Short mmCIF file of C-alpha atoms and ligand atoms in Angstrom, two decimals:
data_model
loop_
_atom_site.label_atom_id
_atom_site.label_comp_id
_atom_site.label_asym_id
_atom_site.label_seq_id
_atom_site.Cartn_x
_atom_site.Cartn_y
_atom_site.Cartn_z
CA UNK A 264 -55.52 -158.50 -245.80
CA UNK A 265 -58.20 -155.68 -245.96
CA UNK A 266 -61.71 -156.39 -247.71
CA UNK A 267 -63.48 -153.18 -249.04
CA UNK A 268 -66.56 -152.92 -250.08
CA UNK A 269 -68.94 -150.61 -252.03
CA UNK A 270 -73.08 -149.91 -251.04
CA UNK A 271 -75.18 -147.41 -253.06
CA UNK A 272 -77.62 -145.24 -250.98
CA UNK A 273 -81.55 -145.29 -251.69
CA UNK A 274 -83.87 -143.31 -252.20
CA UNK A 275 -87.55 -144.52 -250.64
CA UNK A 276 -90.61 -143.37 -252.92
CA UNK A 277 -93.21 -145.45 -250.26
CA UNK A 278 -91.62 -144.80 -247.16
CA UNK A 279 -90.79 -146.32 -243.99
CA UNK A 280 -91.25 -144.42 -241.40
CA UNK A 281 -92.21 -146.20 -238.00
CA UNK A 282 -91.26 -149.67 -236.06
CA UNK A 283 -92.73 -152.21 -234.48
CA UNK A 284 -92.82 -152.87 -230.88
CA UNK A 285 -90.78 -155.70 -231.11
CA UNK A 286 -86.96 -156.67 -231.57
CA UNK A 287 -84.70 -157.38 -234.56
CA UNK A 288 -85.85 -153.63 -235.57
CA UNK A 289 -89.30 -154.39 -237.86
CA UNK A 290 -90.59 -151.55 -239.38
CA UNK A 291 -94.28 -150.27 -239.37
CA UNK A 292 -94.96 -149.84 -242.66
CA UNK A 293 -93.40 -151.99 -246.14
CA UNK A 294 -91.49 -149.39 -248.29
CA UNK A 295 -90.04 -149.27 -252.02
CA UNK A 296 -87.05 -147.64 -253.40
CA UNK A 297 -84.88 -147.03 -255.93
CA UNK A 298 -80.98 -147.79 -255.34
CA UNK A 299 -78.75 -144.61 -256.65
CA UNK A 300 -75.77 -144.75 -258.71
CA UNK A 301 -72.51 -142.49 -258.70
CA UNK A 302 -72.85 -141.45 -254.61
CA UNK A 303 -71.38 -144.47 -252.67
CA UNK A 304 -70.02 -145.49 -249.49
CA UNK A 305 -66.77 -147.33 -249.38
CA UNK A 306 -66.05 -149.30 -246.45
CA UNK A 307 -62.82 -151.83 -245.79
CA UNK A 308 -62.38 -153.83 -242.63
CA UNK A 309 -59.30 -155.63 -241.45
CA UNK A 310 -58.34 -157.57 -238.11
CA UNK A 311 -57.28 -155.35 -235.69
CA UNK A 312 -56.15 -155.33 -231.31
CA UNK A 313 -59.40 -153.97 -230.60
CA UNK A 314 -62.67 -152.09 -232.70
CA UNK A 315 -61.57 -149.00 -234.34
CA UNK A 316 -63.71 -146.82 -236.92
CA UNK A 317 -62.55 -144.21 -239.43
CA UNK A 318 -65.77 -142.43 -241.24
CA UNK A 319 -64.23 -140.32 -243.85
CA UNK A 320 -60.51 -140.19 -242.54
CA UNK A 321 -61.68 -139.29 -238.95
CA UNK A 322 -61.40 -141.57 -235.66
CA UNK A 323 -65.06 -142.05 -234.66
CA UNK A 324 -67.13 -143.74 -232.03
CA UNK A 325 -70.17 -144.86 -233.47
CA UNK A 326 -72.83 -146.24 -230.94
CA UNK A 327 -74.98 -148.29 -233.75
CA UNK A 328 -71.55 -149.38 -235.61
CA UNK A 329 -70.85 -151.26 -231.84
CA UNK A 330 -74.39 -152.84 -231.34
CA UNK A 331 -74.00 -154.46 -234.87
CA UNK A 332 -70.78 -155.80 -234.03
CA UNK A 333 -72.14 -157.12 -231.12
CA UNK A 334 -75.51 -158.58 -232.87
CA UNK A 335 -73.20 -160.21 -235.44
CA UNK A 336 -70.75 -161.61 -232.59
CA UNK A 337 -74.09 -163.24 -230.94
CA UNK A 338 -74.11 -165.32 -233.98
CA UNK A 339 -70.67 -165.55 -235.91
CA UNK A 340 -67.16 -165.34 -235.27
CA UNK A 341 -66.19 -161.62 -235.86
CA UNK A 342 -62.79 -160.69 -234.76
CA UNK A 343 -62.22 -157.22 -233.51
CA UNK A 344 -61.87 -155.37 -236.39
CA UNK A 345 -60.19 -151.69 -238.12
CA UNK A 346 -63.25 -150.76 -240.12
CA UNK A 347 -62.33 -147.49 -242.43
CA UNK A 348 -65.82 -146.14 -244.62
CA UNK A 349 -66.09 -143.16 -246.54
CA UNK A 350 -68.81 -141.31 -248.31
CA UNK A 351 -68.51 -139.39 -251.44
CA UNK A 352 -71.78 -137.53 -250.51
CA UNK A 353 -72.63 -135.43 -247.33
CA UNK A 354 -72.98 -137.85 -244.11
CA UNK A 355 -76.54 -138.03 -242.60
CA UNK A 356 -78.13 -135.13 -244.32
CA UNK A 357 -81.00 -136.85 -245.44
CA UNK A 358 -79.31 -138.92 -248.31
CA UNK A 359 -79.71 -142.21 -246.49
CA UNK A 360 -75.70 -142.88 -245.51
CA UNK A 361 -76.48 -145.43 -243.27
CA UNK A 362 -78.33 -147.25 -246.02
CA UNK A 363 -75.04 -147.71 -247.71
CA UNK A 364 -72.76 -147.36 -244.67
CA UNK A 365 -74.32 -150.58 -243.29
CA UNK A 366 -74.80 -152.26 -247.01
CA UNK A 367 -71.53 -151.82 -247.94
CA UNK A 368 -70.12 -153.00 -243.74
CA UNK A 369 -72.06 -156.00 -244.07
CA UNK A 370 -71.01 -157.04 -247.43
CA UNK A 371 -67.03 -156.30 -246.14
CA UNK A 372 -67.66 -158.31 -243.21
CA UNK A 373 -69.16 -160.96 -244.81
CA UNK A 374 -66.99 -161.73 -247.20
CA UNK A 375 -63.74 -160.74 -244.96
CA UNK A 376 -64.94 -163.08 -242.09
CA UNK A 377 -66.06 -165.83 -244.91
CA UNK A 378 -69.48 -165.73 -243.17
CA UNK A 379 -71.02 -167.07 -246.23
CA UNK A 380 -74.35 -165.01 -245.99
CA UNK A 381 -76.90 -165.46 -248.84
CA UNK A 382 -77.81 -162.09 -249.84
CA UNK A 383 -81.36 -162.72 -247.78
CA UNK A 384 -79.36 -162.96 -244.94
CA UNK A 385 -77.43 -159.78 -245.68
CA UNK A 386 -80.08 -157.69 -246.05
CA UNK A 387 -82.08 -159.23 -242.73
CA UNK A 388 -78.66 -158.32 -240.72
CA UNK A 389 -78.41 -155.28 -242.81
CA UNK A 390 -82.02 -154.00 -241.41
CA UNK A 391 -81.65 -155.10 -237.70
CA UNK A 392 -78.56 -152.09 -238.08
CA UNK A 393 -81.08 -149.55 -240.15
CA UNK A 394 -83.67 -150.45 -241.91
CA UNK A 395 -82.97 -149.07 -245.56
CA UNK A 396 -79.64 -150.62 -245.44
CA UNK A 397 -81.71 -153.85 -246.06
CA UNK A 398 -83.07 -151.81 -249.32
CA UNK A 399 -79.50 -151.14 -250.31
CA UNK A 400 -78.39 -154.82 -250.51
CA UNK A 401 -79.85 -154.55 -254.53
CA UNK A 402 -80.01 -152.38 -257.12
CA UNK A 403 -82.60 -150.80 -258.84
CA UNK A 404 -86.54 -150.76 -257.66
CA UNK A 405 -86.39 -152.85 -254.28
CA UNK A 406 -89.30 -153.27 -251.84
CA UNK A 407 -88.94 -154.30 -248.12
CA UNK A 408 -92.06 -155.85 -246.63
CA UNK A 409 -93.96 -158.04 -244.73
CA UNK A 410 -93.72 -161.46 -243.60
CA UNK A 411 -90.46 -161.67 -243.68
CA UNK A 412 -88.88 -157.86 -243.57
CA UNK A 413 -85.96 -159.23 -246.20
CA UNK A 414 -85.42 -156.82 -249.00
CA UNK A 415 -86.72 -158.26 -252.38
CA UNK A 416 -85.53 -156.72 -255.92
CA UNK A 417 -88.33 -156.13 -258.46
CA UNK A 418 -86.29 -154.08 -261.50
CA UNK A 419 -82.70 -154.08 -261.80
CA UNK A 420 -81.86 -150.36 -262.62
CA UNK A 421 -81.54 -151.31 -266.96
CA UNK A 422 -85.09 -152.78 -266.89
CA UNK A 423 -86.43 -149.11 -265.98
CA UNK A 424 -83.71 -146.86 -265.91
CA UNK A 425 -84.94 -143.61 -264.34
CA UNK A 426 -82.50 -140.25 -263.73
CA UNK A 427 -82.53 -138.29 -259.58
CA UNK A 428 -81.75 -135.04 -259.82
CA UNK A 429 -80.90 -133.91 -256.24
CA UNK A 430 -81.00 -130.54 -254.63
CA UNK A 431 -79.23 -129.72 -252.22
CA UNK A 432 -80.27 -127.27 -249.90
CA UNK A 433 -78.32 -127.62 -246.51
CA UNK A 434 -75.34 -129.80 -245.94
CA UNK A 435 -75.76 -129.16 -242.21
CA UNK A 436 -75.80 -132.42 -240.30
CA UNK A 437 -79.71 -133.43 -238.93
CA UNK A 438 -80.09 -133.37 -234.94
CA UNK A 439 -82.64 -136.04 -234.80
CA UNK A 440 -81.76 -139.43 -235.78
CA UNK A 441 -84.44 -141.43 -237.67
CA UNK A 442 -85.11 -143.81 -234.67
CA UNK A 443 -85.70 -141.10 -232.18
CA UNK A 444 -87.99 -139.09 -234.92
CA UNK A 445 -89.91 -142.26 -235.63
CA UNK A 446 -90.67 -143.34 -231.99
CA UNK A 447 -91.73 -139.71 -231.10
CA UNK A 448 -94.32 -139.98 -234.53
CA UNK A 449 -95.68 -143.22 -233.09
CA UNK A 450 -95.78 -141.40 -229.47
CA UNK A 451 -97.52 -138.33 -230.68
CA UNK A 452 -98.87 -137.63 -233.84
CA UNK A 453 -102.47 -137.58 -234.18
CA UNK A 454 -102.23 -139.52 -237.88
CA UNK A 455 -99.40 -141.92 -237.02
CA UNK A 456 -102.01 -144.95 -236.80
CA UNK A 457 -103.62 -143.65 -240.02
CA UNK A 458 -100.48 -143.61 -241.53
CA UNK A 459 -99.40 -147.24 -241.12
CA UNK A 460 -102.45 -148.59 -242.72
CA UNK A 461 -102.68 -145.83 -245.74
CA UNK A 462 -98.89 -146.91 -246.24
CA UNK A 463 -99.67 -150.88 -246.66
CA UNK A 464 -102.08 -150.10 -249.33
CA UNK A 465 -99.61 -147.55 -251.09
CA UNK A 466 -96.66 -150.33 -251.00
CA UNK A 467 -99.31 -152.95 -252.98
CA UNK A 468 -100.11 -150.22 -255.48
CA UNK A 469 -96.65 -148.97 -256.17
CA UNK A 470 -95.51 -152.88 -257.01
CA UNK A 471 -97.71 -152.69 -259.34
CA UNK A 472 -96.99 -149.66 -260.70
CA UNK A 473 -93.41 -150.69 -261.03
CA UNK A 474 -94.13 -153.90 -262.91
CA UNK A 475 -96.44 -151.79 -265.10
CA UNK A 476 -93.52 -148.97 -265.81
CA UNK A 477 -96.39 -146.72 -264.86
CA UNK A 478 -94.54 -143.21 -264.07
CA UNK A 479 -97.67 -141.13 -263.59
CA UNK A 480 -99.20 -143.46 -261.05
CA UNK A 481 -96.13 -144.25 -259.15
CA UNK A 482 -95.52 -140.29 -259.27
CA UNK A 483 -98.78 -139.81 -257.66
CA UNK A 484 -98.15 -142.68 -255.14
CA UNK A 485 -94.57 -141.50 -253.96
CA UNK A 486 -95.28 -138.02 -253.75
CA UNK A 487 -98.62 -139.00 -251.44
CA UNK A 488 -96.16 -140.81 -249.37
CA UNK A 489 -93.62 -138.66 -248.91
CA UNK A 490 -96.70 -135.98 -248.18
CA UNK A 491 -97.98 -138.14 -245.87
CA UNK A 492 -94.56 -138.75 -243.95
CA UNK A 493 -93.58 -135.13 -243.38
CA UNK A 494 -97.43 -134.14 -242.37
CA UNK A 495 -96.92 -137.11 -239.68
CA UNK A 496 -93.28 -135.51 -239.01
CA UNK A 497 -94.67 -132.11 -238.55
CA UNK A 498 -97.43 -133.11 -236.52
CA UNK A 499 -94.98 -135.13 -233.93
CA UNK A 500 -94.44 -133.52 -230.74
CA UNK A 501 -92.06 -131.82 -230.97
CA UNK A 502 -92.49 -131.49 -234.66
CA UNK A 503 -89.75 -132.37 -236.84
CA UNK A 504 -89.92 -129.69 -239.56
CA UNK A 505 -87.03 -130.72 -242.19
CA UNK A 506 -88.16 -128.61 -245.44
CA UNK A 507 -86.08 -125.07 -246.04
CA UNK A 508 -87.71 -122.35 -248.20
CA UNK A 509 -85.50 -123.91 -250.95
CA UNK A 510 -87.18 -126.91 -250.32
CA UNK A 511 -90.44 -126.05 -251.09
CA UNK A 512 -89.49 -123.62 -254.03
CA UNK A 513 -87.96 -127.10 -255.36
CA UNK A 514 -91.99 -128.75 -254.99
CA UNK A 515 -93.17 -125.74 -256.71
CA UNK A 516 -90.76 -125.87 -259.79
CA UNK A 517 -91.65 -129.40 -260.35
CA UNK A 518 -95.11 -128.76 -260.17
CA UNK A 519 -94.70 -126.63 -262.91
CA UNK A 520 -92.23 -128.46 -264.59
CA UNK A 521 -95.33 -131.50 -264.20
CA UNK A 522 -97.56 -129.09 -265.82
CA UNK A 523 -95.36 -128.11 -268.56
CA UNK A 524 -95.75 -132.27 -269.22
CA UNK A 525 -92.50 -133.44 -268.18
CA UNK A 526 -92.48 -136.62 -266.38
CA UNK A 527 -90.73 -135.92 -262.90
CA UNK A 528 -92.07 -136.22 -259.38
CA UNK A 529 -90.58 -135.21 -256.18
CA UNK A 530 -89.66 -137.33 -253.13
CA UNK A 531 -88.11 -135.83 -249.23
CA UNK A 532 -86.41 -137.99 -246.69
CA UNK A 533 -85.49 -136.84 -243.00
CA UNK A 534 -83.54 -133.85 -244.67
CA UNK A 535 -83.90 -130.59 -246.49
CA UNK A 536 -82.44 -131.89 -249.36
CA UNK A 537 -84.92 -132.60 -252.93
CA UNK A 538 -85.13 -135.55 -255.20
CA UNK A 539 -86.23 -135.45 -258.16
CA UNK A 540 -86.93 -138.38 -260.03
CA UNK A 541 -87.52 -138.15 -263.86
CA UNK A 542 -87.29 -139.94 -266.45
CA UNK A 543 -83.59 -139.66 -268.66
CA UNK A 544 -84.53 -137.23 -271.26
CA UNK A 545 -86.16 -134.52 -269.02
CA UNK A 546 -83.18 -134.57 -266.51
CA UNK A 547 -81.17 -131.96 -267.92
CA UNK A 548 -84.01 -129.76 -268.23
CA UNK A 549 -84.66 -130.28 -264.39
CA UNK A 550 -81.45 -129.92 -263.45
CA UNK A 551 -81.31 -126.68 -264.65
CA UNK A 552 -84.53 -125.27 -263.48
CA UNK A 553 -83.42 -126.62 -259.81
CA UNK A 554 -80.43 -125.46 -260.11
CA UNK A 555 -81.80 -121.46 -260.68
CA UNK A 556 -84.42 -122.22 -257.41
CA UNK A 557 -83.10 -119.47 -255.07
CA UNK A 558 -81.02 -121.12 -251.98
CA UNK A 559 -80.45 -124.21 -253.82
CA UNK A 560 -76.65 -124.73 -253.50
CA UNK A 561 -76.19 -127.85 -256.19
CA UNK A 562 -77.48 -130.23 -258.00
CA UNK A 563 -76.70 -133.58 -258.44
CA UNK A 564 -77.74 -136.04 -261.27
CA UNK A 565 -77.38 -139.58 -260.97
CA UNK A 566 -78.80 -142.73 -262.22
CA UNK A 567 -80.46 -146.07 -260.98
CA UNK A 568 -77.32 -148.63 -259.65
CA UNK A 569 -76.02 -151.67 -258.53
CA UNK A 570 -76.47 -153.30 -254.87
CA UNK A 571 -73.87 -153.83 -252.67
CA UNK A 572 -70.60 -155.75 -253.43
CA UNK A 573 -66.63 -156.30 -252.92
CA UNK A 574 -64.45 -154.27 -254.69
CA UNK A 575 -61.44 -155.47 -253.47
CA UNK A 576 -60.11 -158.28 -250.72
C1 DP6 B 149 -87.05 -141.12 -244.03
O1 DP6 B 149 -83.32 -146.56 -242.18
O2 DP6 B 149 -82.33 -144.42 -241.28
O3 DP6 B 149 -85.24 -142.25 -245.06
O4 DP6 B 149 -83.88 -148.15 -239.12
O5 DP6 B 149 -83.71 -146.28 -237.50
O6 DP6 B 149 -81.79 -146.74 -239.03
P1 DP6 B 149 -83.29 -146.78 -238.84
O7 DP6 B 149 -83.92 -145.76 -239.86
P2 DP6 B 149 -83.47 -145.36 -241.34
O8 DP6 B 149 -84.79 -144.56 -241.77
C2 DP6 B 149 -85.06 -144.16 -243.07
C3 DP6 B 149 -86.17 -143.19 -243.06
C4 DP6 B 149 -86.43 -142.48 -244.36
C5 DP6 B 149 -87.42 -143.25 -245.23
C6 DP6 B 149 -86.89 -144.47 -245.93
O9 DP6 B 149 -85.72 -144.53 -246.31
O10 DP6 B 149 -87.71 -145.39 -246.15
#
């Protein structure tokens, strides 16, 4: 009998970008995000002869799908197993699919191998296979941090329901993964160091901006971090350069959409692609003045969600 589950992707708005030296993949620097509605991955697994993988209706080979079933097989008993995940949004073009690829796995798994995994344990497992799938274990605001690297909620998504509008720019596929990019940042860029230590102080003031509801200063801390993240990105050797011309037309319109007194900021992952996050009334208005940003191909509005669950079993 097949168990599918459903994961939301997030969006960071302090980032993680970085990890420590050390196993059980620990990142450098605490983050906090928001968990997305209406784009979702949808993964079932079922006992099978031997490990198979379908990622939207193709026969795959995933390297990082195989170490997790191997990490989880160190320490419960996971038959081989036909795992089958689709995503209704473009695959690792800087929307975070592995957030909710590896949410939505874990939570199949889980409840398909009756592992009985509190959700603290879901979302530790969840981050040793990438780390914002730990984010992706809850909904709405979410912050991963130190001690214990275990994803904590802090809003569901009705206590401070915000609107994304995404742009999309490229639906190209990205040629560095996030591990590689971050361990050539720590290798070579001149503000890595600086970076880690601005980026603990950010993820203190943007809990409190949350708890506050305070959209101008958490607009002025995400946008700093994601600032901060892509000068460390460009300054990596060699640099990792992810914005298009659209892309930065997209900072621009907001700026002026800022100035015009609507409440939106702007956040960038590893991708080309634009968030912008806004509060609900103003979204339309930002859709639409995205959407007329020359070499933006769509837009996308969507809402704060759930964390991961079972759909079916
Ligand atoms: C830029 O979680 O994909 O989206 O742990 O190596 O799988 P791994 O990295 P991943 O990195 C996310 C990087 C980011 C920022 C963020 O989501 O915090």
């Amino acid at each position: 009998m097949t168990t599918t589950a459903s994961a939301h992707p997030n969006i960071a708005l302090i980032k993680y970008w970085g990890k420590q030296p050390v196993p059980g993949n620990i990142p450098a620097t605490p983050s906090l995000s928001i968990t997305l509605d209406t784009l979702e991955s949808v993964t079932s697994v079922d006992e099978a002869a031997e490990d198979t993988l379908l990622l939207n209706g193709e026969a795959r080979s995933d390297a990082k799908i195989a170490s997790y079933l191997d990490l989880l097989r160190q320490n419960f008993d996971v038959p081989p197993l036909k795992i089958e995940t689709s995503n209704n949004f473009p695959t690792a073009a800087g929307l975070a699919s592995s957030a909710s690829g590896f949410a939505a796995l874990t939570t199949a798994i889980d409840q398909h191998c009756d592992l009985q995994m509190s959700l603290d344990q879901r979302s530790d497992y969840a981050r040793q296979a990438s780390g914002s799938a730990a984010r992706s274990i809850y909904g709405g605001f979410v912050a991963l941090g130190e001690p214990d690297w275990i994803a904590e909620p802090l809003l569901n998504s009705e206590e401070w329901p915000l609107k994304v509008v995404i742009a999309i720019t490229d639906t190209r596929q990205k040629t560095v993964s996030s591990s590689e990019g971050m361990s050539r940042s720590a290798n070579t860029s001149a503000f890595y160091d600086n970076w880690v230590t601005t980026t603990r102080e950010d993820y203190l003031a943007a809990h409190v901006a949350v708890r506050n509801r305070d959209f101008d200063q958490l607009a002025l801390l995400a946008e700093n971090s994601c600032l901060k993240m892509h000068a460390v990105m460009t300054t990596s050797i060699p640099a990792m350069i992810y914005w298009r011309p659209a892309t930065v037309a997209c900072i621009e319109t907001i700026r002026g959409l800022q100035t015009d007194g609507l409440k939106v900021f702007f956040t960038i992952d590893a991708g080309p692609q634009i968030k912008a996050v806004c509060t609900p009334e103003h979204a339309p208005q930002i859709a639409e003045a995205l959407s007329a940003v020359p070499g933006v191909m769509s837009t996308t509005t969507v809402g704060l969600g759930a964390g991961a669950r079972v759909i079916a079993s």
